[in-house]
Amino acid sequence: MLLRRPFWYLRHGQTDWNAQNLSQGRTDIPLNATGREQAVKAGDSLSRHWRDGAAPIARIVSSPLTRAYDTALAAQGAIAASSGTTLPLSTDRDLEEVCFGVMEGEPMGDWYDPWIAGEFTPEGCETFDGLKTRAAGAVNRALEQDGIPMIVAHGALFRALRAAMSLPINVRLANAVPLYCDPTDNGWVLTAYE
């Protein structure tokens, strides 16, 4: 379902709702001060790893939601300041976070695991399978172009990508930690760069 080509993934920096363990979904919550610092740090980390021989990024494709797009802009700026390379930045609406419907703004709770398993879908919420199809399609579009893309998006969306990679699904991804996703002969290998 997911093209077997490497890519970078960066979850957006922290928001106030992240800090309060509230489900954000499509609600367009901005980065908080910590999140803005995390985004710059992620860009600095990526620049450092390029100099150490890590796979360079050809372009950035971001969710259009503010928390992801502002993370992408901050990372782009930090990479440019450190490396002298300003990466092209575009958005793809299919990288938006899942719509959690009536659960947006509510604490992450007992409903979340059954939602992933396809056993329960809150009112107005996108199904996990629907999210997986949408997320894989967006990443595949980015992978069809030359070079290695960096996808800047969201936590639940990355769980859907983990499902598309046949990896354990319900693993929490830290805010603004660059992740290199490599499709090896033995399956996908994910490497965090802090």
PDB file of C-alpha atoms in Angstrom:
ATOM      1  CA  MET A   1       0.000   0.000   0.000  1.00  0.00           C
ATOM      2  CA  LEU A   2       2.956   2.336   0.675  1.00  0.00           C
ATOM      3  CA  LEU A   3       5.668   2.706  -1.977  1.00  0.00           C
ATOM      4  CA  ARG A   4       8.905   1.131  -0.798  1.00  0.00           C
ATOM      5  CA  ARG A   5      11.017   4.264  -0.956  1.00  0.00           C
ATOM      6  CA  PRO A   6      12.665   6.088   1.960  1.00  0.00           C
ATOM      7  CA  PHE A   7      11.231   9.267   3.436  1.00  0.00           C
ATOM      8  CA  TRP A   8      11.609  11.504   6.467  1.00  0.00           C
ATOM      9  CA  TYR A   9       8.665  12.083   8.806  1.00  0.00           C
ATOM     10  CA  LEU A  10       8.297  14.941  11.271  1.00  0.00           C
ATOM     11  CA  ARG A  11       5.336  15.240  13.591  1.00  0.00           C
ATOM     12  CA  HIS A  12       4.435  18.847  14.402  1.00  0.00           C
ATOM     13  CA  GLY A  13       5.766  20.548  17.529  1.00  0.00           C
ATOM     14  CA  GLN A  14       3.830  20.679  20.769  1.00  0.00           C
ATOM     15  CA  THR A  15       0.551  22.557  21.150  1.00  0.00           C
ATOM     16  CA  ASP A  16      -1.323  23.450  24.330  1.00  0.00           C
ATOM     17  CA  TRP A  17      -3.770  20.641  23.567  1.00  0.00           C
ATOM     18  CA  ASN A  18      -0.893  18.146  23.282  1.00  0.00           C
ATOM     19  CA  ALA A  19       0.328  19.274  26.687  1.00  0.00           C
ATOM     20  CA  GLN A  20      -3.191  18.705  28.099  1.00  0.00           C
ATOM     21  CA  ASN A  21      -3.562  15.286  26.345  1.00  0.00           C
ATOM     22  CA  LEU A  22      -6.580  16.483  24.346  1.00  0.00           C
ATOM     23  CA  SER A  23      -7.417  15.077  20.911  1.00  0.00           C
ATOM     24  CA  GLN A  24      -6.917  17.772  18.276  1.00  0.00           C
ATOM     25  CA  GLY A  25      -7.937  16.192  15.022  1.00  0.00           C
ATOM     26  CA  ARG A  26      -8.806  18.848  12.451  1.00  0.00           C
ATOM     27  CA  THR A  27      -9.161  21.592  15.065  1.00  0.00           C
ATOM     28  CA  ASP A  28      -6.435  24.031  13.984  1.00  0.00           C
ATOM     29  CA  ILE A  29      -4.524  24.497  17.237  1.00  0.00           C
ATOM     30  CA  PRO A  30      -1.285  26.530  16.886  1.00  0.00           C
ATOM     31  CA  LEU A  31       2.129  25.589  18.230  1.00  0.00           C
ATOM     32  CA  ASN A  32       2.918  26.803  21.722  1.00  0.00           C
ATOM     33  CA  ALA A  33       6.327  28.267  22.670  1.00  0.00           C
ATOM     34  CA  THR A  34       7.729  24.789  23.348  1.00  0.00           C
ATOM     35  CA  GLY A  35       6.465  23.577  19.965  1.00  0.00           C
ATOM     36  CA  ARG A  36       8.108  26.469  18.126  1.00  0.00           C
ATOM     37  CA  GLU A  37      11.435  25.698  19.859  1.00  0.00           C
ATOM     38  CA  GLN A  38      11.051  21.997  19.032  1.00  0.00           C
ATOM     39  CA  ALA A  39      10.516  22.762  15.338  1.00  0.00           C
ATOM     40  CA  VAL A  40      13.708  24.839  15.119  1.00  0.00           C
ATOM     41  CA  LYS A  41      15.619  22.145  17.020  1.00  0.00           C
ATOM     42  CA  ALA A  42      14.352  19.515  14.548  1.00  0.00           C
ATOM     43  CA  GLY A  43      15.665  21.571  11.621  1.00  0.00           C
ATOM     44  CA  ASP A  44      19.027  22.000  13.355  1.00  0.00           C
ATOM     45  CA  SER A  45      19.170  18.248  14.009  1.00  0.00           C
ATOM     46  CA  LEU A  46      18.406  17.441  10.369  1.00  0.00           C
ATOM     47  CA  SER A  47      21.142  19.821   9.166  1.00  0.00           C
ATOM     48  CA  ARG A  48      23.651  18.213  11.538  1.00  0.00           C
ATOM     49  CA  HIS A  49      22.787  14.711  10.350  1.00  0.00           C
ATOM     50  CA  TRP A  50      23.133  15.755   6.704  1.00  0.00           C
ATOM     51  CA  ARG A  51      26.679  16.863   7.461  1.00  0.00           C
ATOM     52  CA  ASP A  52      27.255  13.455   9.106  1.00  0.00           C
ATOM     53  CA  GLY A  53      26.133  11.649   5.944  1.00  0.00           C
ATOM     54  CA  ALA A  54      22.422  11.014   6.578  1.00  0.00           C
ATOM     55  CA  ALA A  55      20.130  10.949   3.542  1.00  0.00           C
ATOM     56  CA  PRO A  56      19.445  14.530   2.415  1.00  0.00           C
ATOM     57  CA  ILE A  57      15.928  15.842   2.007  1.00  0.00           C
ATOM     58  CA  ALA A  58      14.877  17.030  -1.463  1.00  0.00           C
ATOM     59  CA  ARG A  59      11.632  18.797  -0.449  1.00  0.00           C
ATOM     60  CA  ILE A  60       9.124  19.228   2.363  1.00  0.00           C
ATOM     61  CA  VAL A  61       5.457  18.252   2.025  1.00  0.00           C
ATOM     62  CA  SER A  62       3.280  19.387   4.927  1.00  0.00           C
ATOM     63  CA  SER A  63      -0.213  19.135   6.257  1.00  0.00           C
ATOM     64  CA  PRO A  64      -1.860  22.539   5.786  1.00  0.00           C
ATOM     65  CA  LEU A  65      -2.984  22.644   9.445  1.00  0.00           C
ATOM     66  CA  THR A  66      -1.180  25.487  11.240  1.00  0.00           C
ATOM     67  CA  ARG A  67       0.689  23.346  13.782  1.00  0.00           C
ATOM     68  CA  ALA A  68       2.234  21.209  11.020  1.00  0.00           C
ATOM     69  CA  TYR A  69       2.826  23.980   8.492  1.00  0.00           C
ATOM     70  CA  ASP A  70       4.510  26.235  11.073  1.00  0.00           C
ATOM     71  CA  THR A  71       6.702  23.275  12.103  1.00  0.00           C
ATOM     72  CA  ALA A  72       7.636  22.768   8.438  1.00  0.00           C
ATOM     73  CA  LEU A  73       8.461  26.474   8.023  1.00  0.00           C
ATOM     74  CA  ALA A  74      10.625  26.524  11.169  1.00  0.00           C
ATOM     75  CA  ALA A  75      12.468  23.367  10.124  1.00  0.00           C
ATOM     76  CA  GLN A  76      12.918  24.746   6.591  1.00  0.00           C
ATOM     77  CA  GLY A  77      14.385  27.969   8.033  1.00  0.00           C
ATOM     78  CA  ALA A  78      16.726  26.151  10.420  1.00  0.00           C
ATOM     79  CA  ILE A  79      17.952  23.870   7.624  1.00  0.00           C
ATOM     80  CA  ALA A  80      18.546  26.885   5.365  1.00  0.00           C
ATOM     81  CA  ALA A  81      20.436  28.767   8.093  1.00  0.00           C
ATOM     82  CA  SER A  82      22.668  25.774   8.785  1.00  0.00           C
ATOM     83  CA  SER A  83      23.151  24.297   5.313  1.00  0.00           C
ATOM     84  CA  GLY A  84      22.506  27.185   2.939  1.00  0.00           C
ATOM     85  CA  THR A  85      19.813  25.111   1.195  1.00  0.00           C
ATOM     86  CA  THR A  86      16.206  26.344   1.185  1.00  0.00           C
ATOM     87  CA  LEU A  87      14.066  23.297   0.558  1.00  0.00           C
ATOM     88  CA  PRO A  88      10.878  23.592  -1.527  1.00  0.00           C
ATOM     89  CA  LEU A  89       7.793  23.458   0.710  1.00  0.00           C
ATOM     90  CA  SER A  90       4.298  22.452  -0.380  1.00  0.00           C
ATOM     91  CA  THR A  91       1.118  21.232   1.309  1.00  0.00           C
ATOM     92  CA  ASP A  92      -1.185  18.276   0.718  1.00  0.00           C
ATOM     93  CA  ARG A  93      -4.675  18.336   2.267  1.00  0.00           C
ATOM     94  CA  ASP A  94      -4.580  14.545   2.570  1.00  0.00           C
ATOM     95  CA  LEU A  95      -1.854  14.957   5.226  1.00  0.00           C
ATOM     96  CA  GLU A  96      -4.310  16.718   7.555  1.00  0.00           C
ATOM     97  CA  GLU A  97      -4.908  14.973  10.849  1.00  0.00           C
ATOM     98  CA  VAL A  98      -7.857  12.622  11.151  1.00  0.00           C
ATOM     99  CA  CYS A  99     -11.186  14.256  11.878  1.00  0.00           C
ATOM    100  CA  PHE A 100     -12.089  13.013  15.366  1.00  0.00           C
ATOM    101  CA  GLY A 101     -15.625  14.387  15.175  1.00  0.00           C
ATOM    102  CA  VAL A 102     -17.249  14.813  18.588  1.00  0.00           C
ATOM    103  CA  MET A 103     -14.019  13.722  20.323  1.00  0.00           C
ATOM    104  CA  GLU A 104     -12.033  16.787  19.230  1.00  0.00           C
ATOM    105  CA  GLY A 105     -11.032  18.782  22.274  1.00  0.00           C
ATOM    106  CA  GLU A 106     -11.785  15.815  24.533  1.00  0.00           C
ATOM    107  CA  PRO A 107      -9.192  13.810  26.497  1.00  0.00           C
ATOM    108  CA  MET A 108      -7.583  10.903  24.713  1.00  0.00           C
ATOM    109  CA  GLY A 109      -9.321   7.978  26.379  1.00  0.00           C
ATOM    110  CA  ASP A 110     -10.849   4.534  26.189  1.00  0.00           C
ATOM    111  CA  TRP A 111     -12.346   5.247  22.751  1.00  0.00           C
ATOM    112  CA  TYR A 112      -8.984   5.575  20.970  1.00  0.00           C
ATOM    113  CA  ASP A 113      -7.811   1.929  20.833  1.00  0.00           C
ATOM    114  CA  PRO A 114     -11.218   0.618  19.658  1.00  0.00           C
ATOM    115  CA  TRP A 115     -11.197   3.344  16.973  1.00  0.00           C
ATOM    116  CA  ILE A 116      -7.814   2.094  15.679  1.00  0.00           C
ATOM    117  CA  ALA A 117      -9.099  -1.491  15.748  1.00  0.00           C
ATOM    118  CA  GLY A 118     -12.149  -0.494  13.685  1.00  0.00           C
ATOM    119  CA  GLU A 119     -14.517  -1.487  16.511  1.00  0.00           C
ATOM    120  CA  PHE A 120     -15.821   2.018  17.269  1.00  0.00           C
ATOM    121  CA  THR A 121     -16.044   5.255  15.331  1.00  0.00           C
ATOM    122  CA  PRO A 122     -17.104   8.383  17.240  1.00  0.00           C
ATOM    123  CA  GLU A 123     -19.831  10.503  15.684  1.00  0.00           C
ATOM    124  CA  GLY A 124     -18.405  12.564  12.826  1.00  0.00           C
ATOM    125  CA  CYS A 125     -15.050  10.765  12.993  1.00  0.00           C
ATOM    126  CA  GLU A 126     -13.134   9.382  10.022  1.00  0.00           C
ATOM    127  CA  THR A 127     -12.494   5.632  10.220  1.00  0.00           C
ATOM    128  CA  PHE A 128      -8.952   4.424  10.855  1.00  0.00           C
ATOM    129  CA  ASP A 129      -9.014   2.482   7.558  1.00  0.00           C
ATOM    130  CA  GLY A 130     -10.097   5.645   5.749  1.00  0.00           C
ATOM    131  CA  LEU A 131      -7.245   7.557   7.368  1.00  0.00           C
ATOM    132  CA  LYS A 132      -4.770   4.827   6.376  1.00  0.00           C
ATOM    133  CA  THR A 133      -5.853   4.965   2.722  1.00  0.00           C
ATOM    134  CA  ARG A 134      -5.721   8.783   2.644  1.00  0.00           C
ATOM    135  CA  ALA A 135      -2.341   9.007   4.422  1.00  0.00           C
ATOM    136  CA  ALA A 136      -0.694   6.368   2.240  1.00  0.00           C
ATOM    137  CA  GLY A 137      -1.991   8.097  -0.894  1.00  0.00           C
ATOM    138  CA  ALA A 138      -0.504  11.436   0.184  1.00  0.00           C
ATOM    139  CA  VAL A 139       2.883   9.928   1.054  1.00  0.00           C
ATOM    140  CA  ASN A 140       2.906   7.938  -2.191  1.00  0.00           C
ATOM    141  CA  ARG A 141       2.367  11.164  -4.173  1.00  0.00           C
ATOM    142  CA  ALA A 142       5.383  12.672  -2.404  1.00  0.00           C
ATOM    143  CA  LEU A 143       7.438   9.522  -3.044  1.00  0.00           C
ATOM    144  CA  GLU A 144       6.646   9.488  -6.773  1.00  0.00           C
ATOM    145  CA  GLN A 145       8.815  12.587  -7.267  1.00  0.00           C
ATOM    146  CA  ASP A 146      12.626  12.547  -7.411  1.00  0.00           C
ATOM    147  CA  GLY A 147      14.612  12.630  -4.187  1.00  0.00           C
ATOM    148  CA  ILE A 148      13.700  11.940  -0.574  1.00  0.00           C
ATOM    149  CA  PRO A 149      10.769  13.957   0.822  1.00  0.00           C
ATOM    150  CA  MET A 150      10.162  15.043   4.395  1.00  0.00           C
ATOM    151  CA  ILE A 151       6.523  14.676   5.402  1.00  0.00           C
ATOM    152  CA  VAL A 152       5.417  17.054   8.187  1.00  0.00           C
ATOM    153  CA  ALA A 153       2.125  16.005   9.684  1.00  0.00           C
ATOM    154  CA  HIS A 154       0.430  14.450  12.718  1.00  0.00           C
ATOM    155  CA  GLY A 155       0.448  11.663  15.290  1.00  0.00           C
ATOM    156  CA  ALA A 156      -2.669   9.658  14.389  1.00  0.00           C
ATOM    157  CA  LEU A 157      -1.778  10.029  10.723  1.00  0.00           C
ATOM    158  CA  PHE A 158       1.600   8.429  11.443  1.00  0.00           C
ATOM    159  CA  ARG A 159      -0.114   5.545  13.225  1.00  0.00           C
ATOM    160  CA  ALA A 160      -2.010   4.974   9.970  1.00  0.00           C
ATOM    161  CA  LEU A 161       1.294   5.017   8.072  1.00  0.00           C
ATOM    162  CA  ARG A 162       2.717   2.482  10.544  1.00  0.00           C
ATOM    163  CA  ALA A 163      -0.244   0.254   9.683  1.00  0.00           C
ATOM    164  CA  ALA A 164       0.534   0.708   5.972  1.00  0.00           C
ATOM    165  CA  MET A 165       4.166  -0.302   6.744  1.00  0.00           C
ATOM    166  CA  SER A 166       2.984  -3.448   8.606  1.00  0.00           C
ATOM    167  CA  LEU A 167       4.498  -2.142  11.859  1.00  0.00           C
ATOM    168  CA  PRO A 168       2.859  -2.124  15.305  1.00  0.00           C
ATOM    169  CA  ILE A 169       0.267   0.627  15.057  1.00  0.00           C
ATOM    170  CA  ASN A 170      -0.388   2.069  18.481  1.00  0.00           C
ATOM    171  CA  VAL A 171       3.017   3.624  19.158  1.00  0.00           C
ATOM    172  CA  ARG A 172       3.107   7.269  20.216  1.00  0.00           C
ATOM    173  CA  LEU A 173       5.371   9.477  18.113  1.00  0.00           C
ATOM    174  CA  ALA A 174       7.163  12.286  19.938  1.00  0.00           C
ATOM    175  CA  ASN A 175       6.569  15.862  18.855  1.00  0.00           C
ATOM    176  CA  ALA A 176       9.106  17.293  16.387  1.00  0.00           C
ATOM    177  CA  VAL A 177      11.616  14.423  16.375  1.00  0.00           C
ATOM    178  CA  PRO A 178      12.788  13.693  12.804  1.00  0.00           C
ATOM    179  CA  LEU A 179      12.250  10.073  11.823  1.00  0.00           C
ATOM    180  CA  TYR A 180      13.928   8.383   8.862  1.00  0.00           C
ATOM    181  CA  CYS A 181      11.684   5.686   7.377  1.00  0.00           C
ATOM    182  CA  ASP A 182      13.691   3.112   5.418  1.00  0.00           C
ATOM    183  CA  PRO A 183      12.096   0.189   3.525  1.00  0.00           C
ATOM    184  CA  THR A 184      14.745  -2.526   4.005  1.00  0.00           C
ATOM    185  CA  ASP A 185      14.564  -6.125   2.772  1.00  0.00           C
ATOM    186  CA  ASN A 186      13.433  -7.090   6.289  1.00  0.00           C
ATOM    187  CA  GLY A 187      10.650  -4.514   6.489  1.00  0.00           C
ATOM    188  CA  TRP A 188      10.504  -0.844   7.367  1.00  0.00           C
ATOM    189  CA  VAL A 189      13.132   0.478   9.790  1.00  0.00           C
ATOM    190  CA  LEU A 190      12.399   3.748  11.588  1.00  0.00           C
ATOM    191  CA  THR A 191      15.329   5.741  12.981  1.00  0.00           C
ATOM    192  CA  ALA A 192      14.805   8.815  15.192  1.00  0.00           C
ATOM    193  CA  TYR A 193      17.309  11.673  14.886  1.00  0.00           C
ATOM    194  CA  GLU A 194      17.447  13.885  17.961  1.00  0.00           C
TER     195      GLU A 194
END
